[in-house]
PDB file of C-alpha atoms and ligand atoms in Angstrom:
ATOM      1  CA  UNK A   1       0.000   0.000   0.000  1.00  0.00           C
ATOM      2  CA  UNK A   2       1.576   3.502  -1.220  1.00  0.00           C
ATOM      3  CA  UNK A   3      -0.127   6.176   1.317  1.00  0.00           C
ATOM      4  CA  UNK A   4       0.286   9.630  -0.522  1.00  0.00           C
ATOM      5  CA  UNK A   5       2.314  12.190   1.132  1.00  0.00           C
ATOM      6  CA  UNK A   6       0.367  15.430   1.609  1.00  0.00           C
ATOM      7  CA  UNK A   7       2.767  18.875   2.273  1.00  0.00           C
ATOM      8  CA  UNK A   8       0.694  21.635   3.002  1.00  0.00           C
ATOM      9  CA  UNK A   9       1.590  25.199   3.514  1.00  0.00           C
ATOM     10  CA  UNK A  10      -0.927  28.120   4.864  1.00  0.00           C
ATOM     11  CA  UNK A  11      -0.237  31.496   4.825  1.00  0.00           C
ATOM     12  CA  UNK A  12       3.499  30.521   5.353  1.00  0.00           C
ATOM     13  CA  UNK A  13       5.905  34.106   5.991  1.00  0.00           C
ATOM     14  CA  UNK A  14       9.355  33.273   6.578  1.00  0.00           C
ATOM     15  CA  UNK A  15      12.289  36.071   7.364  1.00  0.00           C
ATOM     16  CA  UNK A  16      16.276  35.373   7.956  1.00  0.00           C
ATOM     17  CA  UNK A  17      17.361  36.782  11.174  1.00  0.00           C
ATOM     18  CA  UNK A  18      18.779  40.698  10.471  1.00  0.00           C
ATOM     19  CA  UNK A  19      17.720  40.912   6.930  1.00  0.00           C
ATOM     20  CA  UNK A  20      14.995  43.496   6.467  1.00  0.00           C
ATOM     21  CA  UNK A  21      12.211  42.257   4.283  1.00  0.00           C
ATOM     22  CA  UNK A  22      10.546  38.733   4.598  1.00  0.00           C
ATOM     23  CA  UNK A  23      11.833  36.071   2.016  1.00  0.00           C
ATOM     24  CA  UNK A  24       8.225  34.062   2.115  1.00  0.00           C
ATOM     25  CA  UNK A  25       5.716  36.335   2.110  1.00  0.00           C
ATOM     26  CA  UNK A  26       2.459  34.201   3.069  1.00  0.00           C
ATOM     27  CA  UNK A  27       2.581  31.379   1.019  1.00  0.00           C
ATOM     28  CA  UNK A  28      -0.513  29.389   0.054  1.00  0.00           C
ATOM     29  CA  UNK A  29       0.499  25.850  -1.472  1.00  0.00           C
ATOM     30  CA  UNK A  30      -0.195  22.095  -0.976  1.00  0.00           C
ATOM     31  CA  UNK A  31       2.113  19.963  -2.930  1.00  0.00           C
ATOM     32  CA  UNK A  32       1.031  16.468  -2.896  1.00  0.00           C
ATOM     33  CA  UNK A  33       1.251  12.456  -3.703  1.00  0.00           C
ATOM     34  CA  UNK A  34       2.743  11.320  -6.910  1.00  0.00           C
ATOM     35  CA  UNK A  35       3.917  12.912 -10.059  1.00  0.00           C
ATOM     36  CA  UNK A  36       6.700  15.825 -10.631  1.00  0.00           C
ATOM     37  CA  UNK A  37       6.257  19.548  -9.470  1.00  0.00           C
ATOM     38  CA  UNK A  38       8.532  21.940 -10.529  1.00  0.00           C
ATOM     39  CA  UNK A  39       9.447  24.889  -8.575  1.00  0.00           C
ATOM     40  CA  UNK A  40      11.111  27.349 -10.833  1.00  0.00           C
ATOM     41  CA  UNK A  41      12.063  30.979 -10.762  1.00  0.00           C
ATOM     42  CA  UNK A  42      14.788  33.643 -10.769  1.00  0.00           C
ATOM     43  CA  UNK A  43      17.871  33.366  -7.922  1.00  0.00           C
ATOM     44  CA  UNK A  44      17.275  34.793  -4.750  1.00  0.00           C
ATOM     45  CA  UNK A  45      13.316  34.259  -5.403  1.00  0.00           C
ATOM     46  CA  UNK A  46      12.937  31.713  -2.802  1.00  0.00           C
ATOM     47  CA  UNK A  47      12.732  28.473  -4.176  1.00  0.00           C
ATOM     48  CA  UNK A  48      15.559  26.791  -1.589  1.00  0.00           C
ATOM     49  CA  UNK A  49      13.747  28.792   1.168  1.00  0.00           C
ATOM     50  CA  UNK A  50      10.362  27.049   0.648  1.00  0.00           C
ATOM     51  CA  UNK A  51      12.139  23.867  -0.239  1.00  0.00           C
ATOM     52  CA  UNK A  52      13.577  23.814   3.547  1.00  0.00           C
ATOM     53  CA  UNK A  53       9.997  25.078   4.821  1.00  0.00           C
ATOM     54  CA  UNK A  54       8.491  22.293   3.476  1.00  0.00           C
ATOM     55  CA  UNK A  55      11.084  19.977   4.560  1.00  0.00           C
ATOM     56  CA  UNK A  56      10.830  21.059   8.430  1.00  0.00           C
ATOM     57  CA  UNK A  57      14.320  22.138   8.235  1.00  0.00           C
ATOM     58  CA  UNK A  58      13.159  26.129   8.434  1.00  0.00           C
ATOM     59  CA  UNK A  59      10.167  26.617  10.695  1.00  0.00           C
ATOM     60  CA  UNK A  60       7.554  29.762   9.779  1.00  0.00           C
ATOM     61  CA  UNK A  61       7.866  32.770  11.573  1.00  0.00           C
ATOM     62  CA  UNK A  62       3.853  32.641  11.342  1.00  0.00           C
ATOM     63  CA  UNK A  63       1.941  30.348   9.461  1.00  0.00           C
ATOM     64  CA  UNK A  64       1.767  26.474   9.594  1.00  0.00           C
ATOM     65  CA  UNK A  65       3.617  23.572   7.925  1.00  0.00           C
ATOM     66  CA  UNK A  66       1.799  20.394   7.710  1.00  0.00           C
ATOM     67  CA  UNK A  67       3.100  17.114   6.940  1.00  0.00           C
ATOM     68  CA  UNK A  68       0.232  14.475   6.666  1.00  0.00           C
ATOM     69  CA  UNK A  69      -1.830  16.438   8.971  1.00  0.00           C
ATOM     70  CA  UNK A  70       1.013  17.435  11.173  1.00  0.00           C
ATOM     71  CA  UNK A  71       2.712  20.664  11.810  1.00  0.00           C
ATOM     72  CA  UNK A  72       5.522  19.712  10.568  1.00  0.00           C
ATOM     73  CA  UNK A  73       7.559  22.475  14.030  1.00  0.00           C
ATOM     74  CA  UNK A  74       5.678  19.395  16.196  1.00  0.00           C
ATOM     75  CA  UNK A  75       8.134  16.923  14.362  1.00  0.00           C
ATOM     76  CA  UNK A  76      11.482  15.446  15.073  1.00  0.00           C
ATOM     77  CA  UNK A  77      13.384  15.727  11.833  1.00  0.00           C
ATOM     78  CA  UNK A  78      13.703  11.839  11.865  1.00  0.00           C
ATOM     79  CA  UNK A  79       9.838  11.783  11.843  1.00  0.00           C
ATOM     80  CA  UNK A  80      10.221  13.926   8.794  1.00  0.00           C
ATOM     81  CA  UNK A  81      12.763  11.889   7.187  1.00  0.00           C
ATOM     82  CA  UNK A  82      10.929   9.433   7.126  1.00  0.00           C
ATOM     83  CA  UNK A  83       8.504  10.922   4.452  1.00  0.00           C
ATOM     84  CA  UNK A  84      10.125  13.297   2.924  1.00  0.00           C
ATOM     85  CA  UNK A  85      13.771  13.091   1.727  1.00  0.00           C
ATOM     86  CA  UNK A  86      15.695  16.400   0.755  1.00  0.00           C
ATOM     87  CA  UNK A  87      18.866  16.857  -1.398  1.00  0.00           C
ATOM     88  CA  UNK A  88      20.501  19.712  -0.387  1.00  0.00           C
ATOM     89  CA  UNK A  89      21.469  22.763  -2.403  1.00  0.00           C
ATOM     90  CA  UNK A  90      24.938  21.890  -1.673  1.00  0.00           C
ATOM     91  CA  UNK A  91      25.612  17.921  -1.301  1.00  0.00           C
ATOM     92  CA  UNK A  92      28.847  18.772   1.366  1.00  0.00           C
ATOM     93  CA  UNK A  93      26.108  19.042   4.296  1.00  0.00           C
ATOM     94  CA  UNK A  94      24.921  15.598   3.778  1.00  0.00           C
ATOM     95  CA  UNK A  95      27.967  13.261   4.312  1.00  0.00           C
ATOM     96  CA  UNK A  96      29.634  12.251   7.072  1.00  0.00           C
ATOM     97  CA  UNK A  97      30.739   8.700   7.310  1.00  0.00           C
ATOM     98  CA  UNK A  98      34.935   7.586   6.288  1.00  0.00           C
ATOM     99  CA  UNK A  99      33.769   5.736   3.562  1.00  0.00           C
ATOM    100  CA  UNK A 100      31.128   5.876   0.647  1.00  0.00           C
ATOM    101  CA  UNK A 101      29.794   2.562   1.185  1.00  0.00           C
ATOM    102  CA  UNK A 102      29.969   3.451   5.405  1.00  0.00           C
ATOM    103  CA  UNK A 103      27.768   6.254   4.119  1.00  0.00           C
ATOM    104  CA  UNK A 104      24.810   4.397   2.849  1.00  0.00           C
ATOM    105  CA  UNK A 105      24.970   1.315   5.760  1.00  0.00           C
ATOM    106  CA  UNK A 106      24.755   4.059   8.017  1.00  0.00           C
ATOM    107  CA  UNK A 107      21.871   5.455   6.955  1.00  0.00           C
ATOM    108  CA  UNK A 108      20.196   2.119   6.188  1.00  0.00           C
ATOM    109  CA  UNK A 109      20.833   1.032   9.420  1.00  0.00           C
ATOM    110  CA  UNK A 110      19.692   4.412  11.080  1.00  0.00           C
ATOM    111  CA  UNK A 111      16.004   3.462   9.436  1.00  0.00           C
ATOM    112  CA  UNK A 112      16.003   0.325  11.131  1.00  0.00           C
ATOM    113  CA  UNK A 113      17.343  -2.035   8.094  1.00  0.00           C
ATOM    114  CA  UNK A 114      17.925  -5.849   8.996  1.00  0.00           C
ATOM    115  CA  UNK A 115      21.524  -5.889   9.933  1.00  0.00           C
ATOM    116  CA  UNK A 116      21.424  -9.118   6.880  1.00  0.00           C
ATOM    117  CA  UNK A 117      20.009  -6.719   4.174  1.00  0.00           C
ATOM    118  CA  UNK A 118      22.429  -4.172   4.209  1.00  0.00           C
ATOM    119  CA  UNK A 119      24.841  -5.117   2.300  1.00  0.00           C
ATOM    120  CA  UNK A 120      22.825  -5.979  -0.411  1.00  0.00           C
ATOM    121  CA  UNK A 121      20.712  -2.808  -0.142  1.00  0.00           C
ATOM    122  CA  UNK A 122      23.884  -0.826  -0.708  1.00  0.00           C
ATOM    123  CA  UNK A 123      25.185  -2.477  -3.349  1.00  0.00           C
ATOM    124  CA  UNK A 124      21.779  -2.331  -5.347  1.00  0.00           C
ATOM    125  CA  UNK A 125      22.755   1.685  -4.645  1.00  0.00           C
ATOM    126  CA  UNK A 126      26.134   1.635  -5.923  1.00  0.00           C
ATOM    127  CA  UNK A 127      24.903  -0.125  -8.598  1.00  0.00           C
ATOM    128  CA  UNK A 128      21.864   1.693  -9.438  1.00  0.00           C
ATOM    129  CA  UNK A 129      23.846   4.962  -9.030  1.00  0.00           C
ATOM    130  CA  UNK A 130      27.137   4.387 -10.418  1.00  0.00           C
ATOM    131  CA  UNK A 131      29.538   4.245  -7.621  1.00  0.00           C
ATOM    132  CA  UNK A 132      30.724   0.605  -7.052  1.00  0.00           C
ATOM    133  CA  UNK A 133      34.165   1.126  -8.033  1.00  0.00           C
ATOM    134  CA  UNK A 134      33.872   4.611  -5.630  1.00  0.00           C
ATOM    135  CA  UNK A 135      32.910   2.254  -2.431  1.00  0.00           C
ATOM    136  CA  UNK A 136      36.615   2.218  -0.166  1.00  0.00           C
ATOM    137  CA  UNK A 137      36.828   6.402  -1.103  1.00  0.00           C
ATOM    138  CA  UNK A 138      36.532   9.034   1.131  1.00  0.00           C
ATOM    139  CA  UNK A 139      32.914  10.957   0.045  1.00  0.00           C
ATOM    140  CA  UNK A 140      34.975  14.127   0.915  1.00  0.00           C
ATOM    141  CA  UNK A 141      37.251  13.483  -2.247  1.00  0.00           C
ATOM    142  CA  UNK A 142      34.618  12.911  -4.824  1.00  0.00           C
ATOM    143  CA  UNK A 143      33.823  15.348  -7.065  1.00  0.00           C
ATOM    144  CA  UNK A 144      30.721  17.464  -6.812  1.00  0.00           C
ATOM    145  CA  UNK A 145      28.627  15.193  -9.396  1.00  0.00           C
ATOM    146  CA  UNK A 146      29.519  12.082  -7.273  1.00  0.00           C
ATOM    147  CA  UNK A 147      29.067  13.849  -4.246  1.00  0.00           C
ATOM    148  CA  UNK A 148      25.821  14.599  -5.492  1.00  0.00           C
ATOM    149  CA  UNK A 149      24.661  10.536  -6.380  1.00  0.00           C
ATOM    150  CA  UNK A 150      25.819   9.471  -2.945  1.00  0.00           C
ATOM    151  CA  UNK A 151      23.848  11.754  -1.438  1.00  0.00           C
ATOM    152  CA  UNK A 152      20.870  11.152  -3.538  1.00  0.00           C
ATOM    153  CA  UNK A 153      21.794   7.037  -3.410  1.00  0.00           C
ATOM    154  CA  UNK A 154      21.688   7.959   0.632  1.00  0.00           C
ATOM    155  CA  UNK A 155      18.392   9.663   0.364  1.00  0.00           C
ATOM    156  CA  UNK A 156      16.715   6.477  -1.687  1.00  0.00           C
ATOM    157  CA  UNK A 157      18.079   3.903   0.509  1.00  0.00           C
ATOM    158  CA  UNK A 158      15.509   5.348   3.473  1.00  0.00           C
ATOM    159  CA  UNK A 159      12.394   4.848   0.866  1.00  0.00           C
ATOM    160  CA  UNK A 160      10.988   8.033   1.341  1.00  0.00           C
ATOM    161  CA  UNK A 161       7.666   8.570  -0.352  1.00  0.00           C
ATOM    162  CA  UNK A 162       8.362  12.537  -1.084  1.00  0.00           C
ATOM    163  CA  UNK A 163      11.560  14.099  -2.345  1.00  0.00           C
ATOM    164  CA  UNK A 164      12.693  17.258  -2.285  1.00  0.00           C
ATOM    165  CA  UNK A 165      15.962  17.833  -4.809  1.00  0.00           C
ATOM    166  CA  UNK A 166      17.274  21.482  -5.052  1.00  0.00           C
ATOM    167  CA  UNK A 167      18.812  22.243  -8.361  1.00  0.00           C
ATOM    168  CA  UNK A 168      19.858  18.609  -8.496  1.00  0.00           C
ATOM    169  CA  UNK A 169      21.827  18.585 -12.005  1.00  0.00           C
ATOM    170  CA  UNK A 170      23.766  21.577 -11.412  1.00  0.00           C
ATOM    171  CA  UNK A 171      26.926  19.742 -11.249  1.00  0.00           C
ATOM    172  CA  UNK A 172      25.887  17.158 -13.850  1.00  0.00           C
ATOM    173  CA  UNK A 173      27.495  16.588 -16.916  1.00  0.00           C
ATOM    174  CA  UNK A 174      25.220  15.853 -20.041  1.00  0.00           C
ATOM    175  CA  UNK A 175      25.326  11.929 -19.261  1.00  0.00           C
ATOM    176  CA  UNK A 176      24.793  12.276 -15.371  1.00  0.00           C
ATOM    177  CA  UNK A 177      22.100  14.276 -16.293  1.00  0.00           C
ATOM    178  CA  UNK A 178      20.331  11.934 -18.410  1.00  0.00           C
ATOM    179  CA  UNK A 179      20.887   9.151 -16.142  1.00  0.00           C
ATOM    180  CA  UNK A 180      19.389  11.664 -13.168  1.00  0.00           C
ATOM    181  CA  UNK A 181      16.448  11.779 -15.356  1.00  0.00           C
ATOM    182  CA  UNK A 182      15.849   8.549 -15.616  1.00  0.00           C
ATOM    183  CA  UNK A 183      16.258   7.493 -12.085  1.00  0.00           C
ATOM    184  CA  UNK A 184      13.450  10.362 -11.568  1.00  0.00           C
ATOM    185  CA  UNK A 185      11.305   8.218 -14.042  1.00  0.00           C
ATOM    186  CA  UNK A 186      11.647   5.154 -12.414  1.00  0.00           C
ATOM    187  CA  UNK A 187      10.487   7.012  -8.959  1.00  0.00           C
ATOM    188  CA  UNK A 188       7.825   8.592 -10.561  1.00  0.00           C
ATOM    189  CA  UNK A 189       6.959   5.163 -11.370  1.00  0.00           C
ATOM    190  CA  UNK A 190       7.381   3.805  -8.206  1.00  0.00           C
ATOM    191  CA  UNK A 191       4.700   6.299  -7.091  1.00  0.00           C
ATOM    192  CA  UNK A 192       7.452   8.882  -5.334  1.00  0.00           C
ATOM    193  CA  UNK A 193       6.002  12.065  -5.341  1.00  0.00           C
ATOM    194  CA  UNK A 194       8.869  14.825  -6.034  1.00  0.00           C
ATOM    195  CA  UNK A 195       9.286  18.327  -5.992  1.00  0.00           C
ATOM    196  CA  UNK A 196      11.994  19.516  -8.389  1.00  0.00           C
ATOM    197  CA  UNK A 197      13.973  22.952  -7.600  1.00  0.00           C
ATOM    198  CA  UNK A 198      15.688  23.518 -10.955  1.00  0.00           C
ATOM    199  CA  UNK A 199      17.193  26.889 -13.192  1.00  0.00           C
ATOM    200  CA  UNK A 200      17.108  24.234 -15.658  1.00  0.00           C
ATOM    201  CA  UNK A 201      13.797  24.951 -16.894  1.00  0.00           C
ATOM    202  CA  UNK A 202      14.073  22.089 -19.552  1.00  0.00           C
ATOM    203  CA  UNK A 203      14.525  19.504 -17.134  1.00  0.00           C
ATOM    204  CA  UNK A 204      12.067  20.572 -14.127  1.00  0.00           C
ATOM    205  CA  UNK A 205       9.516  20.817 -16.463  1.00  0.00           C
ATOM    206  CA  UNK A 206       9.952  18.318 -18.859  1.00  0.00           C
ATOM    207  CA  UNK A 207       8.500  15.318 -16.916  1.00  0.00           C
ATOM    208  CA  UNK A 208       6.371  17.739 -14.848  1.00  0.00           C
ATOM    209  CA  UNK A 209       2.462  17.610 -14.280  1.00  0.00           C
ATOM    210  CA  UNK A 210       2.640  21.100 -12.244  1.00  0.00           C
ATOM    211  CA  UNK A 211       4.951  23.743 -12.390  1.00  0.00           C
ATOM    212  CA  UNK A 212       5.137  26.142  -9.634  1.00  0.00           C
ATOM    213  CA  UNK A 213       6.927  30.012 -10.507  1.00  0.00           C
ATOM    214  CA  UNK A 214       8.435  31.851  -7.182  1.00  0.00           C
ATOM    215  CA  UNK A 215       8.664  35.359  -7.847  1.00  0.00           C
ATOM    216  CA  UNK A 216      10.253  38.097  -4.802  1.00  0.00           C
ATOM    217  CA  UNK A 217       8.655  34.998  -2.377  1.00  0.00           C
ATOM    218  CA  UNK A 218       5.259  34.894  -3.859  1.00  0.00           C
ATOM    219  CA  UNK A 219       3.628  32.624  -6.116  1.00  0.00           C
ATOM    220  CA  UNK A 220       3.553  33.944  -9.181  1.00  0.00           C
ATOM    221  CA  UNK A 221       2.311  31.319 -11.428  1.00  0.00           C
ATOM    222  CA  UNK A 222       1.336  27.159 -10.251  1.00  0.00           C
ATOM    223  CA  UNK A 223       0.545  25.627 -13.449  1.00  0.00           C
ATOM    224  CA  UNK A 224      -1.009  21.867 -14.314  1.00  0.00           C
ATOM    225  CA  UNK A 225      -0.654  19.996 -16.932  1.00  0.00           C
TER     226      UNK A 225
HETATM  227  N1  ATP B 301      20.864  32.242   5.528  1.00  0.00           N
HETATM  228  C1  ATP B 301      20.403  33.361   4.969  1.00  0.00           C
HETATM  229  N2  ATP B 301      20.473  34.547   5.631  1.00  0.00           N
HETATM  230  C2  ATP B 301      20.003  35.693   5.077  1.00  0.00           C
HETATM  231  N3  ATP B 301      19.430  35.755   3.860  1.00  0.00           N
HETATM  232  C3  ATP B 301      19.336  34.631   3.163  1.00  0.00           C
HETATM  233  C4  ATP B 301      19.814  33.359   3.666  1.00  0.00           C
HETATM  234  N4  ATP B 301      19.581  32.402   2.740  1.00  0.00           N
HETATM  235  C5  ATP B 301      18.989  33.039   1.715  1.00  0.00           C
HETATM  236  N5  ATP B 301      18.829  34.359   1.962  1.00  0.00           N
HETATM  237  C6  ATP B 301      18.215  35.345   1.066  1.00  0.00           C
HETATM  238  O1  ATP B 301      16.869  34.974   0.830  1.00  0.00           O
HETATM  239  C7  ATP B 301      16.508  35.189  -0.528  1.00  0.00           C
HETATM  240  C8  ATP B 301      15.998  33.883  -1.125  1.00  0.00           C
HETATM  241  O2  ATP B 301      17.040  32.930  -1.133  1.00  0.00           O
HETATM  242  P1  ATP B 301      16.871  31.461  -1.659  1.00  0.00           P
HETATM  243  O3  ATP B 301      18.157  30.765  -1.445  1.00  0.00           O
HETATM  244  O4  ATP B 301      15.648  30.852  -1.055  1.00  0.00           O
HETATM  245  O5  ATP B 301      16.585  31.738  -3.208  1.00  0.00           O
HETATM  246  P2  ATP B 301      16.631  30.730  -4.456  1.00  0.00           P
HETATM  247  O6  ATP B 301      15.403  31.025  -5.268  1.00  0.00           O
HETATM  248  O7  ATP B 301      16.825  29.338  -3.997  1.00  0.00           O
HETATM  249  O8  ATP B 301      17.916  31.253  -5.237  1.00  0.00           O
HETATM  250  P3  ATP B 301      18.945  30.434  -6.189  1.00  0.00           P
HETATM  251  O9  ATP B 301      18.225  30.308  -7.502  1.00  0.00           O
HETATM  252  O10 ATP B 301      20.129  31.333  -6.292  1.00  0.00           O
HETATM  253  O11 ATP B 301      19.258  29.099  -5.564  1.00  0.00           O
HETATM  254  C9  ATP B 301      17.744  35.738  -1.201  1.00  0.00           C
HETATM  255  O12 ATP B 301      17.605  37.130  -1.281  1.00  0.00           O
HETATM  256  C10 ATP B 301      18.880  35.350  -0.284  1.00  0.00           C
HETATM  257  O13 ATP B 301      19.911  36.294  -0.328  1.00  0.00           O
HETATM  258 MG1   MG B 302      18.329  27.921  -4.294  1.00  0.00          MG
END
């Protein structure tokens, strides 16, 4: 049984501490279940702001967040994890262990993985993402397009039934890219609901069935196809 992750935001203003004028201000939006959303729009419009709102990792200054019915400030980010993974912006803030294959048993056995599965589950993920022969190195030393697989291969491994990926082709190489996209298809499949944050207007849209334009922190334009 797939049970559809619902994200809803109401009235949701958001300001960083000492900067003058809100970033968010009072956004309306429920982004749910399967299929791709795109949120698109100029830099500095918002788009990894309301990414991290709707990810718990920013909390509203007034407004609510609600994650399957629950205000998402009420939750642990574990809870969160749980249904909503989130690629960072920039993939450095999501690795930690010595080595990449630590990295994914870690997190596997974090969300409660049979100690007998794991080592299966990550190869399936160095397979599936192209980083076998990467397994003994140091995630620190990759470069930014492999830092950027582990960290999606890391997000995976949990199951989540949302994901959240901010700009996630920006350090992609034509190939990378295309393989990116089809690893979205096969999610979208899978009935993993995504929200895309992408400049790359071609690719967050192509495969999308709503697109969603930030403009100066308001919602300029939600489109569905
Ligand atoms: N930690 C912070 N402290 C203060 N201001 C911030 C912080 N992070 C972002 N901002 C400001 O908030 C605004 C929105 O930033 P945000 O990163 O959400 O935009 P974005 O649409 O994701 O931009 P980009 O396309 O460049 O990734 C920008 O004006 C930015 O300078
Ligand atoms: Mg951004």
């Amino acid at each position: 049984m797939t049970v559809m992750t619902v994200i809803d935001l109401r009235n949701v203003v958001y300001q960083y501490p000492d900067e003058k004028r809100p970033v968010l201000g009072g956004i309306d939006l429920c982004v749910s279940g399967t299929g791709l959303t795109a949120l698109v729009g100029p830099n500095g419009s918002g788009k990894t702001t309301l990414g991290k709102m709707m990810a718990g990792i920013l909390k509203p200054d007034s407004g609510s967040v609600r994650i399957n019915g629950r205000d998402a400030s009420e939750m642990s980010l574990g809870e969160i994890g749980q249904q909503v993974g989130y690629l960072f912006q920039e993939p450095d803030r999501q690795l930690f262990a010595p080595t990449v294959q630590e990295e994914l048993a870690f997190v596997s056995r974090v969300r409660g993985a049979a100690e007998e599965d794991i080592a299966g589950r990550v190869g399936n993920m160095l397979d599936r993402f192209h980083l076998s022969h990467l397994r003994e190195r140091f995630p620190f030393s990759l470069s930014r397009g492999e830092k950027q697989r582990l960290v999606l291969a890391a997000i995976l491994i949990q199951c989540p039934r949302f994901l959240i990926l901010d700009e996630p082709t920006t350090a992609l190489d034509v190939r990378r890219k295309a393989e990116l996209a089809e690893n979205l298809s096969d999610l979208d499949s899978e009935g993993v609901g995504m929200l895309v944050i992408s400049h790359d207007h071609e690719f967050a849209t192509r495969r999308a069935s709503r697109v969603i334009e930030l403009r100066g922190g308001a919602v300029h334009a939600d489109t569905r196809y």
